[in-house]
Amino acid sequence: MAVNAKTLNETEFFYGHKACAGCGGSLAVRIALKVLGENAVAVLPAGCMSAVGFNFPQLCFGNNAIISTFAGTASMLTGVQAGLRAQGITDFHAVGFAGDGGTADIGLQALSGAIDRNDDILYICYDNEAYMNTGIQKSSLTPFGARTTTTPAGKNIHGNLRPKKNMFEIVAAHGIPYAATASVGYINDFMRKVEKAKSIKGTKYIHILAPCPTGWGIKTDETIEIAKEVVDCGLWYLAEYENGRFTLNHRPKEFSSVKEYLKKQSRFRHLTDEDIDIIISSRDKKWLQLAES
Amino acid sequence: MKPFLRENIPTDLEEIPDAPAYEAGYLVTKNAGWRNVRPVIDPLKCTVCLNCYLHCPDGVIFRKDGRVEIDYDFCKGCGICKKICRLGAIEMEAEKNG
């Protein structure tokens, strides 16, 4: 039976942390650790979750956890699982929690190497669409049009010029045993995916969209709604890649309004109707491609 | 293991570890001071569906004797629980002191 709110491990493994109120990333870490249990060994690179979790002597992880170099989340996971196996320990889950910058920009080569070696690790990317910990700088997972401190919105240039990198498909292209996308707005779907990844040997990758109230310019209580809305309006999709096949988990019957989703966030407030049309047409192109596969 | 508040705050040089490793779940400060509003659960309306527990970023909502309770030491008052509750059993109340 799939894990749900009633059957989920009641112990908290990520508690008393200093994340901003309403943080989506900390919810993803908390839920993933509850599904994996106390034998999880967490690796966190530089980023929000290591900054809020380890402020000596305030140590917020109840299980074993370690900070890695920014680029080395996946290589440290490789070392953790090799070290534990060498000691004869078999009952563990090596899990990494890296942000979008630590995954798609800085940690990409280490992740690619780990997938190539097919090390028995679970890599979770909590995607808040910019380098939030250092003050909202653009990463390669920042969507088109978003205002960040390094892609300011002016009269001529309306925020970020480049589209969001498709990290899920880049990982899947390695022929990884299991990859999935998720959103904190669909938390039961995420729990199911972590539980599935737990039972698979080899490298697993889960990409979870985790809104950041501070960086996105939303109220602290809107995190879950906005994470749901991004899926419902079609700008993010819930999918899995397994045994060389893609499966779409959620197909909205009708897309909700993209404009409404964008205008709720101050990072998109400057967008003109033409900019929104570009976003809508790139969404439609993506869904056409998804329908064909 | 759930991280919990300790009485001893390491301050002396002897208490600070030589190696960059320490006991897991060692908490010395609360987060209660971050909050302007606090969620209050109406036990008459609550059906223990646990949706708030599932979506709390800080994990401060828990079950106790068939009821849902909140650990106010670590609640930051984000209000996600109030929004997620379909029955309207959670209200945000202003903090009275400070």
Coordinates of C-alpha atoms in Angstrom, one line a residue:
Chain A
M1 CA 0.0 0.0 0.0
A2 CA 1.2 3.5 -0.8
V3 CA 2.4 5.5 2.1
N4 CA -0.1 8.3 3.2
A5 CA -0.5 10.7 6.1
K6 CA -1.8 8.0 8.4
T7 CA 0.9 5.4 7.7
L8 CA 3.8 7.8 7.4
N9 CA 6.6 7.5 9.9
E10 CA 5.6 9.8 12.8
T11 CA 9.2 10.7 13.8
E12 CA 10.5 14.0 12.5
F13 CA 14.0 14.0 11.1
F14 CA 14.3 17.6 10.0
Y15 CA 13.1 19.8 12.9
G16 CA 13.8 23.2 14.4
H17 CA 15.5 24.4 11.2
K18 CA 15.9 28.0 10.3
A19 CA 14.3 28.0 6.9
C20 CA 12.0 31.0 6.1
A21 CA 8.4 30.5 7.1
G22 CA 6.5 28.7 4.3
C23 CA 9.6 27.2 2.7
G24 CA 8.8 24.6 0.1
G25 CA 12.3 23.1 0.1
S26 CA 12.2 22.2 3.8
L27 CA 8.9 20.5 3.3
A28 CA 10.4 18.3 0.5
V29 CA 13.4 17.4 2.7
R30 CA 11.1 16.7 5.7
I31 CA 8.7 14.4 3.8
A32 CA 11.5 12.5 1.9
L33 CA 13.3 11.7 5.2
K34 CA 10.1 10.6 6.8
V35 CA 9.5 8.2 3.9
L36 CA 13.1 6.9 3.9
G37 CA 13.3 6.5 7.7
E38 CA 16.2 6.7 10.2
N39 CA 18.6 4.7 8.1
A40 CA 18.8 7.5 5.5
V41 CA 22.2 9.2 5.3
A42 CA 21.7 12.7 4.0
V43 CA 24.2 14.7 1.9
L44 CA 23.6 18.4 1.5
P45 CA 25.8 20.7 -0.6
A46 CA 26.0 24.4 0.0
G47 CA 22.5 25.8 -0.4
C48 CA 19.5 26.7 1.6
M49 CA 19.0 23.3 3.3
S50 CA 22.5 23.1 4.6
A51 CA 22.5 26.7 5.7
V52 CA 19.2 26.3 7.7
G53 CA 19.9 22.8 9.0
F54 CA 23.5 23.0 10.4
N55 CA 24.0 26.1 12.6
F56 CA 26.3 24.7 15.3
P57 CA 25.2 23.8 17.9
Q58 CA 21.7 23.9 16.4
L59 CA 21.7 20.6 14.4
C60 CA 18.3 19.9 12.9
F61 CA 18.8 16.5 11.3
G62 CA 17.8 13.5 13.4
N63 CA 19.5 11.1 11.1
N64 CA 23.1 11.1 9.8
A65 CA 23.7 14.1 7.7
I66 CA 26.8 15.8 6.2
I67 CA 27.6 18.9 4.2
S68 CA 29.4 18.3 0.9
T69 CA 31.2 20.6 -1.5
F70 CA 28.8 22.6 -3.8
A71 CA 29.8 20.5 -6.8
G72 CA 30.1 17.2 -5.0
T73 CA 26.7 16.1 -3.8
A74 CA 26.6 13.0 -6.0
S75 CA 30.3 12.1 -5.6
M76 CA 29.9 12.3 -1.8
L77 CA 26.8 10.1 -2.1
T78 CA 29.0 7.6 -4.0
G79 CA 31.5 7.7 -1.2
V80 CA 28.9 7.3 1.5
Q81 CA 27.3 4.2 -0.1
A82 CA 30.8 2.7 -0.9
G83 CA 32.0 3.3 2.7
L84 CA 28.9 1.8 4.3
R85 CA 29.0 -1.2 2.0
A86 CA 32.7 -1.7 2.9
Q87 CA 31.7 -1.8 6.6
G88 CA 29.2 -4.5 5.8
I89 CA 26.2 -2.3 6.3
T90 CA 23.4 -2.9 3.8
D91 CA 20.3 -1.4 5.4
F92 CA 20.7 2.3 4.4
H93 CA 19.6 4.9 1.9
A94 CA 22.2 7.4 0.7
V95 CA 20.1 10.5 -0.2
G96 CA 21.2 13.8 -1.5
F97 CA 19.3 17.1 -1.3
A98 CA 20.6 19.7 -3.6
G99 CA 19.0 22.9 -4.9
D100 CA 18.5 23.8 -8.5
G101 CA 21.9 25.6 -8.8
G102 CA 23.7 22.7 -7.0
T103 CA 22.1 20.3 -9.5
A104 CA 21.7 21.8 -12.9
D105 CA 24.7 24.2 -12.8
I106 CA 27.4 23.3 -10.3
G107 CA 26.8 19.7 -9.5
L108 CA 25.9 18.4 -12.9
Q109 CA 29.1 16.7 -13.7
A110 CA 29.2 14.8 -10.4
L111 CA 25.6 13.7 -10.9
S112 CA 26.3 12.6 -14.4
G113 CA 29.2 10.6 -13.2
A114 CA 27.2 8.9 -10.5
I115 CA 24.5 7.9 -12.9
D116 CA 27.1 6.6 -15.3
R117 CA 28.5 4.4 -12.5
N118 CA 24.9 3.5 -11.5
D119 CA 25.8 3.9 -7.8
D120 CA 23.0 3.0 -5.4
I121 CA 21.9 6.5 -4.4
L122 CA 18.9 8.7 -4.4
Y123 CA 19.4 12.3 -5.6
I124 CA 16.6 14.7 -4.8
C125 CA 16.7 18.2 -6.4
Y126 CA 14.5 20.7 -4.7
D127 CA 14.0 23.3 -7.4
N128 CA 13.1 26.8 -6.2
E129 CA 14.2 28.2 -9.5
A130 CA 17.1 30.4 -8.4
Y131 CA 20.1 30.6 -6.0
M132 CA 17.8 31.6 -3.1
N133 CA 20.3 31.1 -0.2
T134 CA 22.7 33.8 -1.5
G135 CA 19.9 36.3 -2.4
I136 CA 18.0 35.2 -5.5
Q137 CA 20.5 34.9 -8.4
K138 CA 19.5 33.3 -11.7
S139 CA 20.3 29.6 -12.2
S140 CA 19.8 27.5 -15.3
L141 CA 16.5 26.4 -13.8
T142 CA 15.1 29.9 -13.5
P143 CA 12.2 30.2 -15.9
F144 CA 11.8 32.6 -18.8
G145 CA 10.8 36.1 -17.6
A146 CA 11.6 35.7 -13.9
R147 CA 13.1 38.7 -12.2
T148 CA 16.2 37.8 -10.1
T149 CA 19.0 40.1 -8.8
T150 CA 21.2 39.0 -11.7
T151 CA 18.3 39.2 -14.3
P152 CA 16.6 42.4 -13.3
A153 CA 13.4 43.6 -15.0
G154 CA 13.9 46.8 -16.9
K155 CA 12.2 48.7 -19.7
N156 CA 14.0 46.7 -22.5
I157 CA 14.8 43.4 -20.9
H158 CA 12.0 41.8 -18.9
G159 CA 13.8 39.5 -16.5
N160 CA 15.4 36.2 -17.5
L161 CA 15.9 35.7 -21.2
R162 CA 16.5 32.0 -21.2
P163 CA 14.0 29.1 -20.7
K164 CA 14.3 26.6 -17.9
K165 CA 16.7 23.8 -18.5
N166 CA 14.9 20.4 -18.7
M167 CA 16.9 18.7 -16.0
F168 CA 14.5 15.7 -15.8
E169 CA 15.0 14.8 -19.4
I170 CA 18.8 15.4 -19.2
V171 CA 19.0 12.8 -16.4
A172 CA 16.7 10.4 -18.2
A173 CA 18.9 10.6 -21.3
H174 CA 21.6 8.8 -19.2
G175 CA 19.4 5.7 -19.2
I176 CA 19.0 6.0 -15.4
P177 CA 17.0 3.2 -13.6
Y178 CA 14.5 5.7 -12.1
A179 CA 13.8 9.4 -12.5
A180 CA 10.7 11.5 -11.7
T181 CA 9.4 15.0 -11.4
A182 CA 7.2 16.1 -8.5
S183 CA 5.8 19.2 -6.8
V184 CA 5.2 20.0 -3.2
G185 CA 1.6 20.9 -4.2
Y186 CA 1.1 17.2 -4.9
I187 CA 2.7 15.8 -1.8
N188 CA 1.1 12.3 -2.0
D189 CA 2.5 11.9 -5.5
F190 CA 6.0 12.9 -4.2
M191 CA 5.7 10.4 -1.3
R192 CA 4.8 7.6 -3.7
K193 CA 7.8 8.4 -5.8
V194 CA 10.2 8.5 -2.9
E195 CA 8.9 5.2 -1.7
K196 CA 9.3 3.7 -5.2
A197 CA 12.8 5.0 -5.4
K198 CA 13.6 3.5 -2.0
S199 CA 12.9 0.0 -3.4
I200 CA 15.0 0.4 -6.6
K201 CA 18.7 -0.5 -6.8
G202 CA 20.9 1.9 -8.7
T203 CA 20.8 5.6 -9.2
K204 CA 17.5 7.4 -8.6
Y205 CA 16.7 11.0 -9.3
I206 CA 13.6 13.0 -8.2
H207 CA 13.1 16.6 -9.2
I208 CA 10.7 18.4 -6.9
L209 CA 9.4 21.9 -7.6
A210 CA 9.5 23.8 -4.2
P211 CA 8.3 27.4 -4.2
C212 CA 10.3 29.9 -2.2
P213 CA 8.1 32.7 -0.7
T214 CA 11.1 35.0 -0.4
G215 CA 12.4 34.6 -3.9
W216 CA 9.1 34.2 -5.7
G217 CA 7.4 37.1 -4.0
I218 CA 4.4 35.2 -2.6
K219 CA 2.8 35.1 0.9
T220 CA 4.2 32.4 3.2
D221 CA 0.9 30.5 3.2
E222 CA 0.6 30.4 -0.6
T223 CA 3.5 27.9 -1.1
I224 CA 1.3 24.8 -1.5
E225 CA -1.3 26.5 -3.7
I226 CA 1.2 28.0 -6.1
A227 CA 3.0 24.6 -6.3
K228 CA -0.3 23.0 -7.3
E229 CA -1.2 25.8 -9.7
V230 CA 2.1 25.5 -11.7
V231 CA 1.1 21.9 -12.4
D232 CA -2.5 22.7 -13.2
C233 CA -1.6 25.5 -15.6
G234 CA 0.8 23.2 -17.5
L235 CA 4.1 25.0 -16.8
W236 CA 5.3 22.0 -14.8
Y237 CA 4.5 18.3 -15.3
L238 CA 4.5 15.3 -13.1
A239 CA 6.2 12.4 -14.8
E240 CA 8.3 9.3 -14.3
Y241 CA 11.1 7.6 -16.3
E242 CA 11.5 3.9 -15.7
N243 CA 12.8 1.0 -17.8
G244 CA 13.5 3.4 -20.7
R245 CA 9.9 4.6 -20.8
F246 CA 8.3 8.0 -19.9
T247 CA 5.0 8.0 -18.0
L248 CA 2.9 11.1 -17.5
N249 CA 1.3 10.9 -14.0
H250 CA -1.1 13.9 -14.2
R251 CA -2.7 15.3 -17.3
P252 CA -4.9 18.3 -16.5
K253 CA -8.2 18.1 -18.4
E254 CA -8.0 21.8 -19.0
F255 CA -5.2 24.2 -18.1
S256 CA -5.8 26.8 -15.6
S257 CA -4.8 30.4 -16.4
V258 CA -1.0 30.9 -16.9
K259 CA -1.5 34.7 -16.4
E260 CA -3.2 34.2 -13.1
Y261 CA -0.3 31.9 -11.9
L262 CA 2.3 34.4 -13.0
K263 CA 0.7 37.5 -11.7
K264 CA 0.4 36.1 -8.2
Q265 CA 4.3 36.3 -7.9
S266 CA 6.2 39.5 -7.7
R267 CA 9.1 38.0 -9.8
F268 CA 6.7 37.9 -12.8
R269 CA 4.7 41.0 -12.1
H270 CA 6.5 43.1 -14.8
L271 CA 5.6 40.7 -17.6
T272 CA 3.6 42.1 -20.6
D273 CA 0.9 40.2 -22.4
E274 CA 3.4 39.4 -25.2
D275 CA 5.8 37.9 -22.7
I276 CA 3.0 35.7 -21.3
D277 CA 2.1 34.6 -24.9
I278 CA 5.7 33.5 -25.3
I279 CA 5.4 31.4 -22.1
I280 CA 2.0 30.0 -23.2
S281 CA 3.2 29.0 -26.7
S282 CA 6.3 27.3 -25.2
R283 CA 4.1 25.4 -22.8
D284 CA 1.8 24.3 -25.7
K285 CA 4.9 23.1 -27.7
K286 CA 6.1 21.1 -24.7
W287 CA 2.7 19.4 -24.2
L288 CA 2.4 18.6 -27.9
Q289 CA 5.8 16.9 -27.6
L290 CA 4.6 15.1 -24.4
A291 CA 1.4 13.9 -26.2
E292 CA 3.5 12.3 -29.0
S293 CA 5.9 10.4 -26.7
Chain B
M1 CA 15.2 10.3 16.2
K2 CA 13.4 13.6 16.5
P3 CA 15.7 16.5 17.2
F4 CA 15.0 18.0 20.7
L5 CA 16.0 21.0 22.9
R6 CA 19.0 20.5 25.1
E7 CA 19.8 22.3 28.3
N8 CA 23.5 22.5 27.7
I9 CA 24.7 25.0 25.1
P10 CA 28.3 24.3 24.2
T11 CA 30.3 27.5 24.8
D12 CA 33.6 26.4 26.3
L13 CA 36.4 25.5 24.0
E14 CA 36.5 22.0 25.6
E15 CA 32.9 21.4 24.6
I16 CA 33.3 22.4 21.0
P17 CA 34.3 19.3 18.9
D18 CA 37.8 19.1 17.3
A19 CA 36.4 17.3 14.3
P20 CA 33.6 18.8 12.2
A21 CA 31.0 16.3 13.6
Y22 CA 28.5 16.4 16.4
E23 CA 25.5 14.7 17.9
A24 CA 22.5 14.6 15.6
G25 CA 19.3 16.6 16.4
Y26 CA 21.0 18.9 19.0
L27 CA 18.7 21.9 19.3
V28 CA 19.5 24.9 21.5
T29 CA 17.1 27.6 20.2
K30 CA 13.4 27.9 19.5
N31 CA 11.8 29.4 16.5
A32 CA 8.7 30.8 18.3
G33 CA 9.9 34.4 18.2
W34 CA 9.6 34.5 14.4
R35 CA 5.9 34.5 14.5
N36 CA 3.3 37.3 14.5
V37 CA 0.3 35.0 14.3
R38 CA -0.3 31.5 15.7
P39 CA -2.5 28.8 14.3
V40 CA -5.1 27.5 16.7
I41 CA -7.0 24.2 16.0
D42 CA -10.7 24.0 16.9
P43 CA -11.0 20.3 18.1
L44 CA -14.7 20.3 17.4
K45 CA -14.2 21.0 13.7
C46 CA -11.1 18.9 13.3
T47 CA -11.6 15.4 11.9
V48 CA -7.9 14.4 12.1
C49 CA -7.5 14.1 8.4
L50 CA -3.8 15.1 8.9
N51 CA -3.6 17.3 5.8
C52 CA -2.0 20.1 7.9
Y53 CA 0.5 17.7 9.4
L54 CA 1.5 16.5 6.0
H55 CA 2.0 20.0 4.6
C56 CA 3.8 21.7 7.5
P57 CA 7.3 22.7 6.4
D58 CA 8.5 22.7 10.0
G59 CA 6.8 19.4 11.0
V60 CA 5.4 21.0 14.2
I61 CA 1.9 19.5 13.9
F62 CA 1.5 16.1 15.5
R63 CA -1.0 13.5 16.7
K64 CA -1.5 13.0 20.4
D65 CA -4.3 10.9 22.0
G66 CA -6.4 11.0 18.8
R67 CA -6.1 14.7 18.5
V68 CA -4.0 17.1 16.4
E69 CA -1.7 19.4 18.3
I70 CA 0.9 22.0 17.5
D71 CA 4.4 22.5 19.0
Y72 CA 4.4 26.3 19.4
D73 CA 8.1 26.3 20.3
F74 CA 9.0 25.7 16.6
C75 CA 6.0 27.0 14.7
K76 CA 6.9 30.0 12.5
G77 CA 3.3 31.0 11.8
C78 CA 3.5 30.6 8.0
G79 CA -0.3 29.8 7.8
I80 CA 0.0 26.9 5.3
C81 CA -2.0 24.7 7.8
K82 CA -4.9 27.2 7.8
K83 CA -5.0 27.3 4.0
I84 CA -4.8 23.6 3.5
C85 CA -7.6 22.8 6.0
R86 CA -10.8 22.0 4.1
L87 CA -12.9 22.2 7.2
G88 CA -11.8 25.6 8.4
A89 CA -10.7 24.1 11.7
I90 CA -7.6 26.3 12.0
E91 CA -7.6 30.0 12.7
M92 CA -4.6 32.3 12.8
E93 CA -4.6 34.4 16.0
A94 CA -2.4 37.4 16.7
E95 CA 0.4 36.9 19.2
K96 CA -0.4 38.9 22.3
N97 CA 3.1 39.4 23.7
G98 CA 5.7 41.3 21.8

